[in-house]
Amino acid sequence: IIIFTLVIFIFTGIFRHFQLERLKNFFVVESKKSYIKDRFDVAESLFRFGPEKYDESELIFENILGKEPGRFEVYPFLGSIYSYKNEYSKLINLWNQALRYFPEKEVVFINLGKSYYEAGDYRNALIVWNKIKNNKTAQELIDVVNRNRKILK
């Protein structure tokens, strides 16, 4: 009976330990989600104040993507900031990163192509847009680039 009681006591202690660890992990994950959402809300609010708050907003958005690069809603905000600041290499890298996480989203291809276009790299812009040339917006952008190239010749 003593051995049986000891085994039950040990088993119960181990079981409680695992339950507490699972509960602790749950709260850590939930707290992280809440923290990221709160940070996103702050960055979005700063962004909406306009260019004078872009630097602060940029730091927060970059921090969020550093922790959770799969948060699609961050990419358009950060892309707008990089575009405004004419930071084309950052803009291109951003949308290439988005493409790794969201290869099914045509808007990522559109924005990556626009990033190349803004940087003056029309060849790569066309390459990207031609990957989704059945998309109406992509086709319109391809047509604009081709028309402009004919005019410049």
C-alpha angles and dihedrals in degrees: 000000000000092000091046091051091047092051091049090048092050093044092049091049093050091046092051090048091055091046091052091048091051091048092048091050090049092055092045091053093044092046090050091051091050092046092051091047091050091049090049091051091051093048092047091050091050090048091054090056086069140239095329088068098040095101093056092043091048093055092052094045091049090050091052093050090047089059099033113017090174094072100110096186090069096059099070092049094048090043091054091051094049090046092050090050092046090238094150099166090054089046093052092045090049094054092042087055090049089051090057090055099034109030090152095059111094091196088068090057090047092052095043089052091048089051091055090045092052089050090054093249098130094163093061091040089058092045091054095044092047088062087069099026091144087067109099095222092048091050091050091051091048090051092050092051092047092048091049091049091053091050092051094051 
